[in-house]
Amino acid sequence: MKKKLIIDVDTGVDDAQAIMMALAAPDVEILAITCCHGNTPLENVLKNTLRVLKVCNRLDIPVYRGCAVPLLAPKRNAGDYHGKDGLGDVPDPDAPGLDLLQKRNGVKAMIKLVKQNPGEVTLVATAPLTNLAVAVQLEPSFPEKLKALYIMGGNTNSRGNTSVCGEFNFVADSEAAYVVLDRYTCPTYIATWEFSCRSSLPWSFCDQWFASGSEKAVFMKKISSLSMKKAQSAEYQKEITAGKGFNSCDTYAMAAAIDDTIITESEKVAVTVELEGKFTRGMMVLDYMELLKKKHKVTIMKKVDLEKFKKLLMDALK
């Protein structure tokens, strides 16, 4: 039996890497890709997702339009890192048109697919969690029909990358993150910002990764150039990743969804999201004292088998 995935993305560079990783995994079936605002405005996310599928010769996979704005938070993007278009500002004149998109709304499609495959679908969320929050509002039983949920987002040590204490996906729609962590009681696994930073890829590996010269490798090198340059720049020198290598955040959640043995250390803890703090809005809160009295605990990834992870990345560009 192939693992059935729905991937919820805001396709920037690392989402592209995560999608390509899933496409290359032989025992994975991607039922759909749903798109959300985030790294770049929704129209760009849609175009970028189709571009990735085109280079992988997989335009047969259905792509859906999801939420264009957060539930309540002001809109924000990450154009300084991913490029204004979300894929490194290296446009493709022959990119697929949006006429290839499915007509059904992305959130409704997600609900329908999970209803048709109860207990079989793993949802991998690498974007702000707006689509997931709307899904549970429309269909309260949606989470219990999922096999599992893998999230890239949040933090464990109050180390931010967007605000003082907030990771981008959780800051971009903090209310949605709160709703998802409160109402999704399926097995939930989180690849946090600090975890991905600790597991960053050596620059020497990146050179090797692009070296095959395949069409996919040429594409990946081109779209990654801007963000890699940014990661090596002086203004990033205070970041935890500085100088250590490239942090492909979203691919850690995807790798764990494809092969759970890739995570070598984790912990279970109840979590929530701060919504009111002046400096801490969007920060993930870990309830070690169990004061929240939550029955549902999430699995926080702590260590990864880097060699297995690198192999999944290498396979993605073959």
CSV table of C-alpha atoms in Angstrom, one decimal:
chain,number,residue,atom,x,y,z
A,1,MET,CA,0.0,0.0,0.0
A,2,LYS,CA,1.3,3.4,-1.0
A,3,LYS,CA,1.2,6.2,1.6
A,4,LYS,CA,-1.5,8.7,0.6
A,5,LEU,CA,-0.5,12.3,1.0
A,6,ILE,CA,-2.2,15.6,0.7
A,7,ILE,CA,0.4,18.4,0.7
A,8,ASP,CA,-0.6,21.9,1.8
A,9,VAL,CA,2.0,24.5,0.6
A,10,ASP,CA,2.9,28.2,0.1
A,11,THR,CA,5.4,27.2,-2.6
A,12,GLY,CA,8.6,29.0,-2.0
A,13,VAL,CA,12.0,27.3,-2.4
A,14,ASP,CA,11.8,24.8,0.4
A,15,ASP,CA,8.2,23.9,-0.4
A,16,ALA,CA,9.4,23.1,-4.0
A,17,GLN,CA,12.1,20.9,-2.5
A,18,ALA,CA,9.6,19.1,-0.3
A,19,ILE,CA,7.2,18.5,-3.2
A,20,MET,CA,10.0,17.1,-5.3
A,21,MET,CA,11.1,14.8,-2.4
A,22,ALA,CA,7.6,13.4,-2.2
A,23,LEU,CA,7.3,12.9,-6.0
A,24,ALA,CA,10.5,10.9,-6.0
A,25,ALA,CA,9.4,8.6,-3.1
A,26,PRO,CA,8.4,5.2,-4.7
A,27,ASP,CA,5.9,4.3,-1.9
A,28,VAL,CA,4.1,7.7,-1.9
A,29,GLU,CA,0.9,8.6,-3.7
A,30,ILE,CA,0.1,12.4,-3.7
A,31,LEU,CA,-3.7,12.8,-3.8
A,32,ALA,CA,-3.6,16.5,-4.1
A,33,ILE,CA,-1.6,19.7,-3.5
A,34,THR,CA,-3.6,22.5,-1.9
A,35,CYS,CA,-2.2,26.1,-2.0
A,36,CYS,CA,-2.2,28.8,0.7
A,37,HIS,CA,-0.9,32.4,1.1
A,38,GLY,CA,2.5,32.6,2.8
A,39,ASN,CA,6.0,32.9,1.3
A,40,THR,CA,4.5,34.7,-1.6
A,41,PRO,CA,0.9,35.8,-2.6
A,42,LEU,CA,-1.5,33.0,-3.5
A,43,GLU,CA,-1.4,33.6,-7.3
A,44,ASN,CA,2.4,33.1,-7.2
A,45,VAL,CA,2.0,30.0,-5.0
A,46,LEU,CA,-0.3,28.4,-7.6
A,47,LYS,CA,2.1,29.2,-10.5
A,48,ASN,CA,5.1,28.0,-8.6
A,49,THR,CA,3.4,24.7,-7.7
A,50,LEU,CA,2.6,24.0,-11.3
A,51,ARG,CA,6.2,24.9,-12.3
A,52,VAL,CA,7.5,22.3,-9.9
A,53,LEU,CA,5.1,19.7,-11.2
A,54,LYS,CA,6.1,20.5,-14.8
A,55,VAL,CA,9.8,20.1,-14.2
A,56,CYS,CA,9.0,16.7,-12.6
A,57,ASN,CA,6.7,15.7,-15.5
A,58,ARG,CA,3.8,15.3,-13.0
A,59,LEU,CA,1.2,17.8,-14.0
A,60,ASP,CA,-1.3,15.0,-13.6
A,61,ILE,CA,-1.4,15.7,-9.8
A,62,PRO,CA,-4.4,17.9,-9.0
A,63,VAL,CA,-3.6,21.4,-7.6
A,64,TYR,CA,-6.2,23.5,-5.8
A,65,ARG,CA,-6.6,27.1,-4.8
A,66,GLY,CA,-6.9,27.6,-1.1
A,67,CYS,CA,-7.0,30.6,1.2
A,68,ALA,CA,-5.4,33.9,0.0
A,69,VAL,CA,-5.5,35.7,3.3
A,70,PRO,CA,-5.0,34.8,7.0
A,71,LEU,CA,-8.0,34.4,9.3
A,72,LEU,CA,-7.3,37.7,11.2
A,73,ALA,CA,-3.6,38.6,11.0
A,74,PRO,CA,-2.3,41.1,8.6
A,75,LYS,CA,-0.9,39.6,5.3
A,76,ARG,CA,2.8,39.0,5.2
A,77,ASN,CA,5.2,37.4,2.7
A,78,ALA,CA,8.8,36.2,2.8
A,79,GLY,CA,9.9,37.8,-0.5
A,80,ASP,CA,13.2,39.0,0.9
A,81,TYR,CA,14.3,35.3,1.3
A,82,HIS,CA,12.4,33.4,-1.4
A,83,GLY,CA,12.2,36.2,-4.0
A,84,LYS,CA,9.2,38.3,-4.8
A,85,ASP,CA,7.8,35.5,-6.9
A,86,GLY,CA,8.6,32.9,-4.2
A,87,LEU,CA,10.9,30.9,-6.5
A,88,GLY,CA,14.1,33.0,-6.5
A,89,ASP,CA,12.9,35.5,-9.1
A,90,VAL,CA,14.0,33.4,-12.1
A,91,PRO,CA,10.8,33.3,-14.1
A,92,ASP,CA,10.1,30.6,-16.7
A,93,PRO,CA,8.5,32.0,-19.9
A,94,ASP,CA,7.0,28.6,-20.6
A,95,ALA,CA,5.5,28.1,-17.2
A,96,PRO,CA,2.1,26.3,-17.1
A,97,GLY,CA,-1.0,28.5,-17.0
A,98,LEU,CA,-3.5,28.6,-14.1
A,99,ASP,CA,-6.1,27.0,-16.4
A,100,LEU,CA,-4.6,23.7,-15.2
A,101,LEU,CA,-5.9,24.3,-11.7
A,102,GLN,CA,-8.8,22.3,-10.4
A,103,LYS,CA,-12.0,24.2,-10.1
A,104,ARG,CA,-13.0,23.0,-6.7
A,105,ASN,CA,-11.9,25.0,-3.7
A,106,GLY,CA,-8.8,23.6,-2.0
A,107,VAL,CA,-10.3,23.3,1.5
A,108,LYS,CA,-13.4,21.5,0.2
A,109,ALA,CA,-11.2,19.2,-1.9
A,110,MET,CA,-9.1,18.4,1.1
A,111,ILE,CA,-12.2,17.5,3.2
A,112,LYS,CA,-13.7,15.4,0.3
A,113,LEU,CA,-10.5,13.4,-0.3
A,114,VAL,CA,-10.1,12.6,3.4
A,115,LYS,CA,-13.8,11.5,3.6
A,116,GLN,CA,-13.2,9.2,0.7
A,117,ASN,CA,-10.1,7.7,2.3
A,118,PRO,CA,-10.8,7.7,6.1
A,119,GLY,CA,-7.8,6.9,8.2
A,120,GLU,CA,-5.5,6.6,5.2
A,121,VAL,CA,-4.4,10.2,4.4
A,122,THR,CA,-1.4,11.9,5.9
A,123,LEU,CA,-1.6,15.7,5.6
A,124,VAL,CA,1.8,17.5,5.3
A,125,ALA,CA,1.5,21.2,6.0
A,126,THR,CA,4.4,23.4,5.0
A,127,ALA,CA,2.5,26.7,4.8
A,128,PRO,CA,0.6,29.0,7.3
A,129,LEU,CA,-2.2,26.8,8.6
A,130,THR,CA,-5.1,28.8,7.3
A,131,ASN,CA,-6.5,26.0,5.0
A,132,LEU,CA,-6.4,23.5,7.8
A,133,ALA,CA,-8.1,25.9,10.3
A,134,VAL,CA,-10.9,26.6,7.8
A,135,ALA,CA,-11.3,22.8,7.1
A,136,VAL,CA,-12.0,22.0,10.7
A,137,GLN,CA,-14.4,24.9,10.9
A,138,LEU,CA,-16.3,23.5,7.9
A,139,GLU,CA,-16.1,19.9,8.9
A,140,PRO,CA,-15.4,19.4,12.6
A,141,SER,CA,-14.8,15.6,12.1
A,142,PHE,CA,-12.1,16.3,9.5
A,143,PRO,CA,-9.0,15.8,11.9
A,144,GLU,CA,-10.2,12.4,13.2
A,145,LYS,CA,-10.4,11.1,9.7
A,146,LEU,CA,-6.7,11.8,9.0
A,147,LYS,CA,-4.1,9.2,9.5
A,148,ALA,CA,-1.5,11.8,10.6
A,149,LEU,CA,-0.6,15.4,10.4
A,150,TYR,CA,3.0,16.7,9.8
A,151,ILE,CA,3.6,20.4,10.2
A,152,MET,CA,6.6,22.6,9.5
A,153,GLY,CA,6.2,25.5,11.9
A,154,GLY,CA,6.5,26.9,15.3
A,155,ASN,CA,9.4,26.9,17.7
A,156,THR,CA,10.6,25.3,20.9
A,157,ASN,CA,13.1,27.8,22.3
A,158,SER,CA,11.2,31.1,21.6
A,159,ARG,CA,13.8,31.7,18.8
A,160,GLY,CA,12.0,33.6,16.0
A,161,ASN,CA,12.8,34.1,12.4
A,162,THR,CA,10.0,36.6,11.6
A,163,SER,CA,9.3,38.3,15.0
A,164,VAL,CA,11.3,38.2,18.2
A,165,CYS,CA,9.8,34.9,19.2
A,166,GLY,CA,7.8,33.8,16.2
A,167,GLU,CA,8.5,31.4,13.3
A,168,PHE,CA,7.1,32.5,9.9
A,169,ASN,CA,4.3,30.0,9.3
A,170,PHE,CA,2.8,30.5,12.8
A,171,VAL,CA,3.2,34.3,12.7
A,172,ALA,CA,1.7,34.6,9.3
A,173,ASP,CA,-1.6,33.2,10.7
A,174,SER,CA,-1.3,32.8,14.4
A,175,GLU,CA,-5.1,32.2,14.9
A,176,ALA,CA,-5.0,29.4,12.4
A,177,ALA,CA,-2.0,27.8,14.2
A,178,TYR,CA,-3.9,28.0,17.5
A,179,VAL,CA,-7.0,26.4,16.0
A,180,VAL,CA,-5.1,23.5,14.4
A,181,LEU,CA,-3.0,22.7,17.5
A,182,ASP,CA,-6.2,22.9,19.6
A,183,ARG,CA,-8.6,20.9,17.4
A,184,TYR,CA,-6.5,18.4,15.4
A,185,THR,CA,-6.3,15.4,17.7
A,186,CYS,CA,-4.9,13.0,15.1
A,187,PRO,CA,-1.2,11.9,15.5
A,188,THR,CA,0.6,15.2,15.0
A,189,TYR,CA,4.3,15.7,14.3
A,190,ILE,CA,6.0,19.1,14.2
A,191,ALA,CA,9.3,20.1,12.6
A,192,THR,CA,10.1,23.3,14.3
A,193,TRP,CA,12.3,26.2,13.2
A,194,GLU,CA,15.1,25.5,15.7
A,195,PHE,CA,15.1,21.7,14.8
A,196,SER,CA,15.5,22.5,11.1
A,197,CYS,CA,18.3,24.9,11.9
A,198,ARG,CA,20.2,22.3,14.0
A,199,SER,CA,19.9,19.9,11.1
A,200,SER,CA,21.0,22.3,8.3
A,201,LEU,CA,22.8,20.9,5.3
A,202,PRO,CA,26.5,21.5,4.8
A,203,TRP,CA,27.3,23.8,1.8
A,204,SER,CA,29.5,21.0,0.4
A,205,PHE,CA,26.4,18.8,0.3
A,206,CYS,CA,24.5,21.5,-1.6
A,207,ASP,CA,27.3,21.6,-4.3
A,208,GLN,CA,27.1,17.8,-4.6
A,209,TRP,CA,23.3,17.9,-4.7
A,210,PHE,CA,23.2,20.2,-7.7
A,211,ALA,CA,26.1,18.4,-9.5
A,212,SER,CA,24.2,15.8,-11.3
A,213,GLY,CA,23.2,18.2,-14.0
A,214,SER,CA,19.7,16.7,-14.4
A,215,GLU,CA,16.9,19.0,-15.5
A,216,LYS,CA,15.6,18.9,-11.9
A,217,ALA,CA,19.0,19.7,-10.5
A,218,VAL,CA,19.4,22.7,-12.9
A,219,PHE,CA,16.0,23.9,-11.9
A,220,MET,CA,16.7,23.5,-8.2
A,221,LYS,CA,20.0,25.3,-8.4
A,222,LYS,CA,18.4,28.2,-10.2
A,223,ILE,CA,15.5,28.7,-7.8
A,224,SER,CA,17.7,28.2,-4.7
A,225,SER,CA,20.4,30.6,-5.7
A,226,LEU,CA,18.9,33.7,-4.1
A,227,SER,CA,17.9,32.1,-0.8
A,228,MET,CA,21.3,30.4,-0.5
A,229,LYS,CA,23.1,33.7,-1.1
A,230,LYS,CA,20.8,35.3,1.6
A,231,ALA,CA,21.6,32.5,4.1
A,232,GLN,CA,25.4,33.2,3.6
A,233,SER,CA,25.1,37.0,3.8
A,234,ALA,CA,26.3,39.2,6.7
A,235,GLU,CA,22.8,40.1,7.9
A,236,TYR,CA,22.2,36.4,8.6
A,237,GLN,CA,25.3,36.0,10.6
A,238,LYS,CA,23.4,36.1,13.9
A,239,GLU,CA,21.0,33.4,12.8
A,240,ILE,CA,21.5,29.9,14.2
A,241,THR,CA,22.0,28.6,10.6
A,242,ALA,CA,24.7,31.2,9.8
A,243,GLY,CA,27.8,29.7,8.2
A,244,LYS,CA,26.7,26.1,9.0
A,245,GLY,CA,24.8,25.4,5.9
A,246,PHE,CA,21.4,25.6,4.1
A,247,ASN,CA,18.2,25.2,6.0
A,248,SER,CA,15.5,23.6,3.8
A,249,CYS,CA,12.8,23.9,6.5
A,250,ASP,CA,9.8,22.2,4.8
A,251,THR,CA,11.7,19.2,3.7
A,252,TYR,CA,12.2,17.9,7.3
A,253,ALA,CA,8.4,17.6,7.8
A,254,MET,CA,8.1,15.9,4.4
A,255,ALA,CA,11.0,13.5,5.0
A,256,ALA,CA,9.4,12.4,8.3
A,257,ALA,CA,6.1,11.8,6.6
A,258,ILE,CA,7.7,9.7,4.0
A,259,ASP,CA,9.9,7.7,6.4
A,260,ASP,CA,9.3,8.0,10.1
A,261,THR,CA,12.6,6.2,10.9
A,262,ILE,CA,14.4,9.4,9.8
A,263,ILE,CA,13.6,11.0,13.1
A,264,THR,CA,16.0,9.5,15.7
A,265,GLU,CA,14.8,11.6,18.7
A,266,SER,CA,11.5,13.2,19.6
A,267,GLU,CA,9.4,14.2,22.6
A,268,LYS,CA,5.6,14.3,23.2
A,269,VAL,CA,4.1,17.4,24.8
A,270,ALA,CA,0.9,19.4,24.8
A,271,VAL,CA,1.3,22.7,22.9
A,272,THR,CA,-0.6,25.8,22.1
A,273,VAL,CA,0.1,29.2,20.4
A,274,GLU,CA,0.4,32.6,22.0
A,275,LEU,CA,-2.0,35.1,20.5
A,276,GLU,CA,-1.8,38.1,22.7
A,277,GLY,CA,1.8,38.8,23.7
A,278,LYS,CA,3.4,42.0,22.4
A,279,PHE,CA,6.7,40.1,21.6
A,280,THR,CA,5.5,36.5,21.7
A,281,ARG,CA,2.4,36.5,19.4
A,282,GLY,CA,2.7,33.4,17.2
A,283,MET,CA,5.1,31.6,19.5
A,284,MET,CA,4.5,27.9,20.1
A,285,VAL,CA,4.1,27.2,23.8
A,286,LEU,CA,5.2,23.8,25.2
A,287,ASP,CA,3.2,22.8,28.3
A,288,TYR,CA,5.8,20.7,30.2
A,289,MET,CA,3.9,21.3,33.5
A,290,GLU,CA,0.6,20.1,32.0
A,291,LEU,CA,-1.2,23.2,33.2
A,292,LEU,CA,-3.3,23.3,30.0
A,293,LYS,CA,-4.8,19.9,30.9
A,294,LYS,CA,-4.8,18.9,27.2
A,295,LYS,CA,-5.2,15.2,26.5
A,296,HIS,CA,-3.7,15.5,23.0
A,297,LYS,CA,0.1,15.7,22.8
A,298,VAL,CA,2.1,16.3,19.7
A,299,THR,CA,5.4,14.8,18.7
A,300,ILE,CA,8.2,17.4,18.5
A,301,MET,CA,11.1,16.3,16.3
A,302,LYS,CA,14.5,16.8,17.9
A,303,LYS,CA,17.1,14.9,15.9
A,304,VAL,CA,17.2,13.6,12.3
A,305,ASP,CA,19.3,10.9,10.6
A,306,LEU,CA,21.1,13.3,8.3
A,307,GLU,CA,22.4,10.6,5.9
A,308,LYS,CA,18.9,9.2,5.3
A,309,PHE,CA,17.6,12.8,4.9
A,310,LYS,CA,20.4,13.6,2.3
A,311,LYS,CA,19.5,10.5,0.4
A,312,LEU,CA,15.9,11.6,0.0
A,313,LEU,CA,17.1,15.0,-1.2
A,314,MET,CA,19.5,13.3,-3.7
A,315,ASP,CA,16.7,11.0,-5.0
A,316,ALA,CA,14.5,14.1,-5.5
A,317,LEU,CA,16.8,15.5,-8.2
A,318,LYS,CA,17.5,12.3,-10.2
